[in-house]
One Martini backbone bead per residue (centre of mass of N, CA, C, O) as a GRO file, in nm:
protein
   83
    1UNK     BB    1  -0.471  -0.894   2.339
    2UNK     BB    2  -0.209  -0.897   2.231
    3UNK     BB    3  -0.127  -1.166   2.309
    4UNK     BB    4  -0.275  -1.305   2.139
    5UNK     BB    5  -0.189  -1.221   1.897
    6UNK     BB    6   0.122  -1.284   1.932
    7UNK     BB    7   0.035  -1.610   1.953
    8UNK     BB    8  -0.121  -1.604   1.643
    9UNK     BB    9   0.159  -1.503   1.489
   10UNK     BB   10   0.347  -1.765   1.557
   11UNK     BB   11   0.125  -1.975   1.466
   12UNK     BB   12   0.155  -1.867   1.168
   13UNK     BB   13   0.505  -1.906   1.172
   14UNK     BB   14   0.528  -2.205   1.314
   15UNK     BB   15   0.440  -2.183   1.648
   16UNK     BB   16   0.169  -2.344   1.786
   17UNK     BB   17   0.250  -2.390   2.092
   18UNK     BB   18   0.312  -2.155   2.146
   19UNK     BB   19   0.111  -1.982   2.101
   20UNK     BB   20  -0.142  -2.120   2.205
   21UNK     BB   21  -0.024  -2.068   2.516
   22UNK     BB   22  -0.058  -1.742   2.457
   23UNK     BB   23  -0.339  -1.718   2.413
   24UNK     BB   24  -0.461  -1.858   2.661
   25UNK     BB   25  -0.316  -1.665   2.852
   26UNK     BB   26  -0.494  -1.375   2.710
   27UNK     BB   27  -0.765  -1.492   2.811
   28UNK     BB   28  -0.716  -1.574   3.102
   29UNK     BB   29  -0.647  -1.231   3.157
   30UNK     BB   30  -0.923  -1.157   3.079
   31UNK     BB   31  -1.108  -1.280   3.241
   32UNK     BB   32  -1.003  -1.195   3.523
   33UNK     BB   33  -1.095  -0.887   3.492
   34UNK     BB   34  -1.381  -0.938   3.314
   35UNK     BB   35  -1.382  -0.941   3.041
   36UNK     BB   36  -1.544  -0.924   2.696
   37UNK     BB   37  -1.410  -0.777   2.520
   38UNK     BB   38  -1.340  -0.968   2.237
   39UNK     BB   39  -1.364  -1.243   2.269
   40UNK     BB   40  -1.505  -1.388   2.063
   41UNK     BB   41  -1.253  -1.324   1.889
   42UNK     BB   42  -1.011  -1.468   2.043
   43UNK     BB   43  -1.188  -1.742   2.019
   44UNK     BB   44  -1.160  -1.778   1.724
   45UNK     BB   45  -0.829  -1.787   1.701
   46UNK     BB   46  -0.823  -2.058   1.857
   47UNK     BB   47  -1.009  -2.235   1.698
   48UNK     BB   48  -0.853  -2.249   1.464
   49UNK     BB   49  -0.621  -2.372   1.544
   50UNK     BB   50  -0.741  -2.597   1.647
   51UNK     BB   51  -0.845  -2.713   1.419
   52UNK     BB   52  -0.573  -2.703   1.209
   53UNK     BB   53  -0.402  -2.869   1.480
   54UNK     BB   54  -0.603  -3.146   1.584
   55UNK     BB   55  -0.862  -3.005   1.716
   56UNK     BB   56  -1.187  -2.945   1.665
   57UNK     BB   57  -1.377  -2.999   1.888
   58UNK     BB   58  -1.240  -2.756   2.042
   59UNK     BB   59  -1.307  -2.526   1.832
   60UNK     BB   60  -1.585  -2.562   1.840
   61UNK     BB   61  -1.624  -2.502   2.152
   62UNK     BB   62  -1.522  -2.220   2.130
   63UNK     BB   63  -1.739  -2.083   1.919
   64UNK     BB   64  -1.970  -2.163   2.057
   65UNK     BB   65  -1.896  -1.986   2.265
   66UNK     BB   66  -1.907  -1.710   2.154
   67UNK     BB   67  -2.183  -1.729   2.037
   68UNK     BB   68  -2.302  -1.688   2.329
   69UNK     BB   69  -2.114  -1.388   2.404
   70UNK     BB   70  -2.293  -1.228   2.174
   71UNK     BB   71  -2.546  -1.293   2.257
   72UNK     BB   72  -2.512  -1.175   2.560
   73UNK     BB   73  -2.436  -0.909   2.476
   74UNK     BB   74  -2.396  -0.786   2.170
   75UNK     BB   75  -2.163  -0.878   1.979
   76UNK     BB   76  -2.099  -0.848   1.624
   77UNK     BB   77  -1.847  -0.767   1.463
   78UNK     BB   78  -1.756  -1.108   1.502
   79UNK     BB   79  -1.964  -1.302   1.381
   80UNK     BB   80  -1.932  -1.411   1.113
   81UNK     BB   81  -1.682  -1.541   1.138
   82UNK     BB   82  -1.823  -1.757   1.379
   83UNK     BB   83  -1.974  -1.915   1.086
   0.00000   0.00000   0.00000
């Protein structure tokens, strides 16, 4: 979790390719392990950047993603930001 925000936090200071290569990096390591939780906030932030830097598309397919975790598991709490 931590890559992943400080990912978000480069991309959002003007690092955009570091960012994003970190984030998914963040993504990658925490699938790898089996976890679940705050996926779909991880995948969130991810899509944003995707969506404002040139990708929407990729975007939305994260979003997607996310709300089908969120849906599967039960974690609401970054739902809302979600739609």
């Amino acid at each position: 979790l931590g890559t992943v925000f400080r990912g978000w936090a480069l991309a959002e200071g003007g690092h955009a390719d570091e960012g994003r290569a970190l984030m998914e990096r963040g993504i990658a390591d925490a699938r790898a392990t089996g976890a679940r939780i705050g996926l779909p906030h991880m995948l969130a932030l991810l899509a944003e950047l995707r969506g404002t830097r040139g990708d929407p598309a990729a975007g939305l397919a994260l979003l997607d993603e996310a709300l089908a975790l969120a849906d599967e598991s039960g974690e609401r709490h970054y739902e809302a930001e979600l739609h």
